[in-house]
Amino acid sequence: MMLETIFLENEELLVHSFRSQDMDHFEKLTQDIFSILSDEWTLKYIPEKRLHNLQQAELLLQTAILNYHSRQNYLHFITHKASNKVIGMIDVITPELARKHYHMDYYPFFIEFYLSSAASGCYIMTEILPKLMEELLRQGISKIGAVINRENIAARRVLEKANFEFKAPFDVIQDFYQNNHQLEKVCCSNEHTTTYTTCPKSNS
C-alpha cells in the first residue's frame, strides 16, 4: 500500500516527508538527523538508535528515501519554520518491513517517533501524533502499533493521548501498544485546525 503524501502545517511547524526542495539542503538535513539521533536525552530509552557520525546519518537518510518510494516505510520530518531546523521525526513502518524485524502473531503498521531535547516539554508530539493518526485513518490504515520502553512514561502518555492502548508485553523491557481506531473516529472527526505548542531553543 502506497501512502498518500502527508503534510501538516501551522504557524511554527511543518510535518513532511522528504521533498524535492530538500535536495538543496541535503547536508543540513543530514546534520539535523545526526543531532537528534546522537542526543543523549532522545536516546535515553532507545540507545540502539544512536548514530555515531554524519556518514551514518547520511546513510539513514538515503535509505529512508529509497524505502519511501519502495513502500517499506515513510519517514516524516518535524521542521521548525523559524530556524528551518528538523527537531523531530516520525516513521510510519509497513507490515512488510515490520516482519523483517519483529516476531509477532500479526503485523499492523507501526510508528516510531523521535524528538530533539531542544523541543522537550513543549507537547509537540502530543499535538502532532493525533493529527497524523487521523490522516492515516483517512487513508484506510486502521491498525497501527507502537513499541516503547515501559519506563518511558512520556512516550506512553503521547500514545495514550493519541488513543493507543496497551496490548501486551513485547519483550523484557518494552510494551506493545495499538491504536483504538473506533475512538479515533469519534475524537478526530470534527477537528479541522492544528494548534501545536512549540518552544525549541534557538541555539540547539
PDB file of C-alpha atoms in Angstrom:
ATOM      1  CA  MET A   1       0.000   0.000   0.000  1.00  0.00           C
ATOM      2  CA  MET A   2       1.368   3.400  -1.004  1.00  0.00           C
ATOM      3  CA  LEU A   3       0.609   6.199   1.425  1.00  0.00           C
ATOM      4  CA  GLU A   4      -0.590   9.487   0.069  1.00  0.00           C
ATOM      5  CA  THR A   5       1.715  12.359   0.929  1.00  0.00           C
ATOM      6  CA  ILE A   6       1.115  13.567   4.488  1.00  0.00           C
ATOM      7  CA  PHE A   7       1.705  17.260   5.116  1.00  0.00           C
ATOM      8  CA  LEU A   8       0.725  19.074   8.312  1.00  0.00           C
ATOM      9  CA  GLU A   9       1.390  22.730   8.979  1.00  0.00           C
ATOM     10  CA  ASN A  10       0.748  25.533  11.409  1.00  0.00           C
ATOM     11  CA  GLU A  11       2.421  28.879  12.086  1.00  0.00           C
ATOM     12  CA  GLU A  12       5.503  27.311  13.647  1.00  0.00           C
ATOM     13  CA  LEU A  13       5.892  23.747  12.379  1.00  0.00           C
ATOM     14  CA  LEU A  14       5.845  21.625   9.251  1.00  0.00           C
ATOM     15  CA  VAL A  15       5.404  17.856   9.239  1.00  0.00           C
ATOM     16  CA  HIS A  16       6.517  16.500   5.891  1.00  0.00           C
ATOM     17  CA  SER A  17       8.276  13.716   4.037  1.00  0.00           C
ATOM     18  CA  PHE A  18      11.460  14.288   2.016  1.00  0.00           C
ATOM     19  CA  ARG A  19      10.614  16.915  -0.618  1.00  0.00           C
ATOM     20  CA  SER A  20      12.305  17.846  -3.878  1.00  0.00           C
ATOM     21  CA  GLN A  21      13.489  21.148  -2.351  1.00  0.00           C
ATOM     22  CA  ASP A  22      15.194  19.213   0.433  1.00  0.00           C
ATOM     23  CA  MET A  23      17.805  18.046  -2.076  1.00  0.00           C
ATOM     24  CA  ASP A  24      19.246  21.563  -1.918  1.00  0.00           C
ATOM     25  CA  HIS A  25      19.655  21.182   1.848  1.00  0.00           C
ATOM     26  CA  PHE A  26      20.657  17.524   1.997  1.00  0.00           C
ATOM     27  CA  GLU A  27      23.762  18.195   4.082  1.00  0.00           C
ATOM     28  CA  LYS A  28      21.881  20.318   6.611  1.00  0.00           C
ATOM     29  CA  LEU A  29      19.118  17.728   6.873  1.00  0.00           C
ATOM     30  CA  THR A  30      21.756  15.082   7.490  1.00  0.00           C
ATOM     31  CA  GLN A  31      23.224  17.217  10.277  1.00  0.00           C
ATOM     32  CA  ASP A  32      19.789  17.703  11.846  1.00  0.00           C
ATOM     33  CA  ILE A  33      19.153  13.942  11.808  1.00  0.00           C
ATOM     34  CA  PHE A  34      22.536  13.315  13.402  1.00  0.00           C
ATOM     35  CA  SER A  35      21.799  15.933  16.055  1.00  0.00           C
ATOM     36  CA  ILE A  36      18.570  14.153  17.015  1.00  0.00           C
ATOM     37  CA  LEU A  37      19.923  10.609  16.973  1.00  0.00           C
ATOM     38  CA  SER A  38      23.072  11.463  18.918  1.00  0.00           C
ATOM     39  CA  ASP A  39      21.151  13.397  21.578  1.00  0.00           C
ATOM     40  CA  GLU A  40      21.510  11.757  24.997  1.00  0.00           C
ATOM     41  CA  TRP A  41      18.004  12.839  26.044  1.00  0.00           C
ATOM     42  CA  THR A  42      16.431  11.481  22.865  1.00  0.00           C
ATOM     43  CA  LEU A  43      18.300   8.186  23.167  1.00  0.00           C
ATOM     44  CA  LYS A  44      17.679   7.554  26.852  1.00  0.00           C
ATOM     45  CA  TYR A  45      15.233   4.707  26.141  1.00  0.00           C
ATOM     46  CA  ILE A  46      16.374   3.822  22.616  1.00  0.00           C
ATOM     47  CA  PRO A  47      20.199   3.626  22.779  1.00  0.00           C
ATOM     48  CA  GLU A  48      20.207   1.186  19.859  1.00  0.00           C
ATOM     49  CA  LYS A  49      19.166   4.053  17.561  1.00  0.00           C
ATOM     50  CA  ARG A  50      22.358   6.035  18.228  1.00  0.00           C
ATOM     51  CA  LEU A  51      24.230   7.462  15.254  1.00  0.00           C
ATOM     52  CA  HIS A  52      27.964   7.836  15.752  1.00  0.00           C
ATOM     53  CA  ASN A  53      28.862  10.062  12.808  1.00  0.00           C
ATOM     54  CA  LEU A  54      27.447  12.065   9.919  1.00  0.00           C
ATOM     55  CA  GLN A  55      28.114   9.225   7.498  1.00  0.00           C
ATOM     56  CA  GLN A  56      25.617   7.059   9.365  1.00  0.00           C
ATOM     57  CA  ALA A  57      23.090   9.900   9.297  1.00  0.00           C
ATOM     58  CA  GLU A  58      23.558  10.296   5.548  1.00  0.00           C
ATOM     59  CA  LEU A  59      23.082   6.555   5.017  1.00  0.00           C
ATOM     60  CA  LEU A  60      19.912   6.623   7.149  1.00  0.00           C
ATOM     61  CA  LEU A  61      18.510   9.463   5.046  1.00  0.00           C
ATOM     62  CA  GLN A  62      19.409   7.790   1.754  1.00  0.00           C
ATOM     63  CA  THR A  63      17.829   4.536   2.917  1.00  0.00           C
ATOM     64  CA  ALA A  64      14.707   6.362   4.107  1.00  0.00           C
ATOM     65  CA  ILE A  65      14.275   7.987   0.687  1.00  0.00           C
ATOM     66  CA  LEU A  66      14.632   4.640  -1.097  1.00  0.00           C
ATOM     67  CA  ASN A  67      12.296   2.902   1.357  1.00  0.00           C
ATOM     68  CA  TYR A  68       9.687   5.635   0.950  1.00  0.00           C
ATOM     69  CA  HIS A  69       9.492   5.063  -2.785  1.00  0.00           C
ATOM     70  CA  SER A  70       9.613   1.276  -2.414  1.00  0.00           C
ATOM     71  CA  ARG A  71       6.740   1.439   0.120  1.00  0.00           C
ATOM     72  CA  GLN A  72       8.737  -0.011   3.021  1.00  0.00           C
ATOM     73  CA  ASN A  73       8.493   2.858   5.484  1.00  0.00           C
ATOM     74  CA  TYR A  74       7.563   6.525   5.379  1.00  0.00           C
ATOM     75  CA  LEU A  75       9.855   8.833   7.331  1.00  0.00           C
ATOM     76  CA  HIS A  76       8.421  12.261   8.157  1.00  0.00           C
ATOM     77  CA  PHE A  77      10.307  15.253   9.491  1.00  0.00           C
ATOM     78  CA  ILE A  78       9.118  17.834  12.009  1.00  0.00           C
ATOM     79  CA  THR A  79      10.628  21.128  10.891  1.00  0.00           C
ATOM     80  CA  HIS A  80      10.659  24.307  12.955  1.00  0.00           C
ATOM     81  CA  LYS A  81       9.916  27.067  10.461  1.00  0.00           C
ATOM     82  CA  ALA A  82      11.734  29.971  12.110  1.00  0.00           C
ATOM     83  CA  SER A  83      15.044  28.113  12.331  1.00  0.00           C
ATOM     84  CA  ASN A  84      14.455  25.813   9.341  1.00  0.00           C
ATOM     85  CA  LYS A  85      15.682  23.017  11.575  1.00  0.00           C
ATOM     86  CA  VAL A  86      14.375  19.469  11.853  1.00  0.00           C
ATOM     87  CA  ILE A  87      13.575  18.954  15.526  1.00  0.00           C
ATOM     88  CA  GLY A  88      11.897  15.555  15.323  1.00  0.00           C
ATOM     89  CA  MET A  89      10.911  12.622  13.138  1.00  0.00           C
ATOM     90  CA  ILE A  90       8.003  10.204  12.819  1.00  0.00           C
ATOM     91  CA  ASP A  91       8.462   6.964  10.924  1.00  0.00           C
ATOM     92  CA  VAL A  92       5.474   5.025   9.582  1.00  0.00           C
ATOM     93  CA  ILE A  93       6.576   1.411   9.092  1.00  0.00           C
ATOM     94  CA  THR A  94       4.693  -1.020   6.873  1.00  0.00           C
ATOM     95  CA  PRO A  95       3.753  -4.556   7.994  1.00  0.00           C
ATOM     96  CA  GLU A  96       6.134  -5.903   5.337  1.00  0.00           C
ATOM     97  CA  LEU A  97       9.126  -4.150   6.889  1.00  0.00           C
ATOM     98  CA  ALA A  98       7.968  -4.945  10.422  1.00  0.00           C
ATOM     99  CA  ARG A  99       8.054  -8.671   9.582  1.00  0.00           C
ATOM    100  CA  LYS A 100      11.790  -8.365   8.972  1.00  0.00           C
ATOM    101  CA  HIS A 101      12.435  -7.054  12.490  1.00  0.00           C
ATOM    102  CA  TYR A 102       9.607  -8.237  14.777  1.00  0.00           C
ATOM    103  CA  HIS A 103       8.276 -11.695  15.599  1.00  0.00           C
ATOM    104  CA  MET A 104       4.531 -11.387  16.161  1.00  0.00           C
ATOM    105  CA  ASP A 105       1.270 -13.208  15.520  1.00  0.00           C
ATOM    106  CA  TYR A 106       0.118 -10.426  13.185  1.00  0.00           C
ATOM    107  CA  TYR A 107       1.630  -7.255  11.792  1.00  0.00           C
ATOM    108  CA  PRO A 108      -0.080  -3.852  11.756  1.00  0.00           C
ATOM    109  CA  PHE A 109       1.590  -0.678  10.560  1.00  0.00           C
ATOM    110  CA  PHE A 110       3.970   0.705  13.188  1.00  0.00           C
ATOM    111  CA  ILE A 111       5.050   4.181  14.180  1.00  0.00           C
ATOM    112  CA  GLU A 112       8.299   5.301  15.763  1.00  0.00           C
ATOM    113  CA  PHE A 113       8.892   8.884  16.860  1.00  0.00           C
ATOM    114  CA  TYR A 114      11.907  10.906  17.955  1.00  0.00           C
ATOM    115  CA  LEU A 115      12.166  14.432  19.313  1.00  0.00           C
ATOM    116  CA  SER A 116      15.192  16.609  19.980  1.00  0.00           C
ATOM    117  CA  SER A 117      15.881  17.648  23.577  1.00  0.00           C
ATOM    118  CA  ALA A 118      15.667  21.252  22.332  1.00  0.00           C
ATOM    119  CA  ALA A 119      11.922  20.691  21.872  1.00  0.00           C
ATOM    120  CA  SER A 120      11.300  18.694  25.036  1.00  0.00           C
ATOM    121  CA  GLY A 121       8.498  19.737  27.366  1.00  0.00           C
ATOM    122  CA  CYS A 122       6.611  21.527  24.582  1.00  0.00           C
ATOM    123  CA  TYR A 123       3.946  18.870  23.944  1.00  0.00           C
ATOM    124  CA  ILE A 124       4.860  18.843  20.263  1.00  0.00           C
ATOM    125  CA  MET A 125       4.460  15.116  19.766  1.00  0.00           C
ATOM    126  CA  THR A 126       1.301  15.109  21.876  1.00  0.00           C
ATOM    127  CA  GLU A 127      -0.217  17.577  19.421  1.00  0.00           C
ATOM    128  CA  ILE A 128       1.161  16.089  16.215  1.00  0.00           C
ATOM    129  CA  LEU A 129       0.533  12.381  16.675  1.00  0.00           C
ATOM    130  CA  PRO A 130      -3.296  12.538  16.865  1.00  0.00           C
ATOM    131  CA  LYS A 131      -3.361  14.586  13.646  1.00  0.00           C
ATOM    132  CA  LEU A 132      -1.081  12.093  11.940  1.00  0.00           C
ATOM    133  CA  MET A 133      -3.241   9.231  13.156  1.00  0.00           C
ATOM    134  CA  GLU A 134      -6.323  10.976  11.796  1.00  0.00           C
ATOM    135  CA  GLU A 135      -4.651  11.210   8.389  1.00  0.00           C
ATOM    136  CA  LEU A 136      -3.587   7.548   8.424  1.00  0.00           C
ATOM    137  CA  LEU A 137      -7.119   6.549   9.365  1.00  0.00           C
ATOM    138  CA  ARG A 138      -8.484   8.626   6.479  1.00  0.00           C
ATOM    139  CA  GLN A 139      -6.227   6.657   4.156  1.00  0.00           C
ATOM    140  CA  GLY A 140      -7.669   3.376   5.382  1.00  0.00           C
ATOM    141  CA  ILE A 141      -4.925   2.358   7.792  1.00  0.00           C
ATOM    142  CA  SER A 142      -6.921   1.397  10.870  1.00  0.00           C
ATOM    143  CA  LYS A 143      -4.448  -0.767  12.789  1.00  0.00           C
ATOM    144  CA  ILE A 144      -1.255   0.907  13.952  1.00  0.00           C
ATOM    145  CA  GLY A 145       1.114  -0.338  16.621  1.00  0.00           C
ATOM    146  CA  ALA A 146       3.989   1.087  18.620  1.00  0.00           C
ATOM    147  CA  VAL A 147       6.660  -0.489  20.781  1.00  0.00           C
ATOM    148  CA  ILE A 148       8.072   1.573  23.655  1.00  0.00           C
ATOM    149  CA  ASN A 149      10.282   1.049  26.678  1.00  0.00           C
ATOM    150  CA  ARG A 150       7.896   0.563  29.582  1.00  0.00           C
ATOM    151  CA  GLU A 151       9.883   3.053  31.680  1.00  0.00           C
ATOM    152  CA  ASN A 152       9.378   5.787  29.093  1.00  0.00           C
ATOM    153  CA  ILE A 153       6.411   7.480  30.731  1.00  0.00           C
ATOM    154  CA  ALA A 154       6.458  10.464  28.360  1.00  0.00           C
ATOM    155  CA  ALA A 155       6.159   8.250  25.266  1.00  0.00           C
ATOM    156  CA  ARG A 156       3.396   6.239  26.897  1.00  0.00           C
ATOM    157  CA  ARG A 157       1.417   9.420  27.576  1.00  0.00           C
ATOM    158  CA  VAL A 158       1.896  10.571  23.981  1.00  0.00           C
ATOM    159  CA  LEU A 159       0.471   7.266  22.760  1.00  0.00           C
ATOM    160  CA  GLU A 160      -2.431   7.359  25.191  1.00  0.00           C
ATOM    161  CA  LYS A 161      -3.337  10.892  24.050  1.00  0.00           C
ATOM    162  CA  ALA A 162      -3.471   9.514  20.510  1.00  0.00           C
ATOM    163  CA  ASN A 163      -5.858   6.726  21.632  1.00  0.00           C
ATOM    164  CA  PHE A 164      -3.304   3.937  21.782  1.00  0.00           C
ATOM    165  CA  GLU A 165      -3.915   1.188  24.311  1.00  0.00           C
ATOM    166  CA  PHE A 166      -1.563  -1.261  25.978  1.00  0.00           C
ATOM    167  CA  LYS A 167      -1.922  -4.690  24.396  1.00  0.00           C
ATOM    168  CA  ALA A 168       0.855  -6.914  25.716  1.00  0.00           C
ATOM    169  CA  PRO A 169       4.491  -7.021  26.817  1.00  0.00           C
ATOM    170  CA  PHE A 170       6.711  -7.032  23.750  1.00  0.00           C
ATOM    171  CA  ASP A 171       9.903  -8.226  25.420  1.00  0.00           C
ATOM    172  CA  VAL A 172      11.619  -7.899  28.793  1.00  0.00           C
ATOM    173  CA  ILE A 173      11.849  -4.087  28.617  1.00  0.00           C
ATOM    174  CA  GLN A 174       9.288  -2.997  26.019  1.00  0.00           C
ATOM    175  CA  ASP A 175       5.498  -2.993  25.668  1.00  0.00           C
ATOM    176  CA  PHE A 176       3.296  -3.201  22.602  1.00  0.00           C
ATOM    177  CA  TYR A 177       0.553  -0.591  22.128  1.00  0.00           C
ATOM    178  CA  GLN A 178      -2.087  -0.393  19.409  1.00  0.00           C
ATOM    179  CA  ASN A 179      -4.462   2.367  18.409  1.00  0.00           C
ATOM    180  CA  ASN A 180      -8.147   2.164  19.216  1.00  0.00           C
ATOM    181  CA  HIS A 181      -9.356   3.323  15.805  1.00  0.00           C
ATOM    182  CA  GLN A 182     -13.005   3.387  16.878  1.00  0.00           C
ATOM    183  CA  LEU A 183     -12.157   6.029  19.457  1.00  0.00           C
ATOM    184  CA  GLU A 184     -10.155   7.935  16.858  1.00  0.00           C
ATOM    185  CA  LYS A 185     -13.153   8.181  14.577  1.00  0.00           C
ATOM    186  CA  VAL A 186     -15.129   9.820  17.359  1.00  0.00           C
ATOM    187  CA  CYS A 187     -12.468  12.137  18.721  1.00  0.00           C
ATOM    188  CA  CYS A 188     -10.984  13.322  15.475  1.00  0.00           C
ATOM    189  CA  SER A 189     -13.877  13.604  13.058  1.00  0.00           C
ATOM    190  CA  ASN A 190     -14.605  17.249  13.899  1.00  0.00           C
ATOM    191  CA  GLU A 191     -11.011  18.507  14.109  1.00  0.00           C
ATOM    192  CA  HIS A 192     -10.042  20.938  11.366  1.00  0.00           C
ATOM    193  CA  THR A 193      -7.282  23.036  12.898  1.00  0.00           C
ATOM    194  CA  THR A 194      -3.814  22.298  14.182  1.00  0.00           C
ATOM    195  CA  THR A 195      -2.627  24.009  17.362  1.00  0.00           C
ATOM    196  CA  TYR A 196       0.908  22.866  18.108  1.00  0.00           C
ATOM    197  CA  THR A 197       2.771  24.393  21.032  1.00  0.00           C
ATOM    198  CA  THR A 198       6.455  24.794  20.254  1.00  0.00           C
ATOM    199  CA  CYS A 199       9.432  26.072  22.175  1.00  0.00           C
ATOM    200  CA  PRO A 200      12.646  24.737  20.616  1.00  0.00           C
ATOM    201  CA  LYS A 201      15.753  26.554  21.795  1.00  0.00           C
ATOM    202  CA  SER A 202      17.124  28.744  19.074  1.00  0.00           C
ATOM    203  CA  ASN A 203      20.729  27.666  19.630  1.00  0.00           C
ATOM    204  CA  SER A 204      20.058  23.924  19.605  1.00  0.00           C
TER     205      SER A 204
END
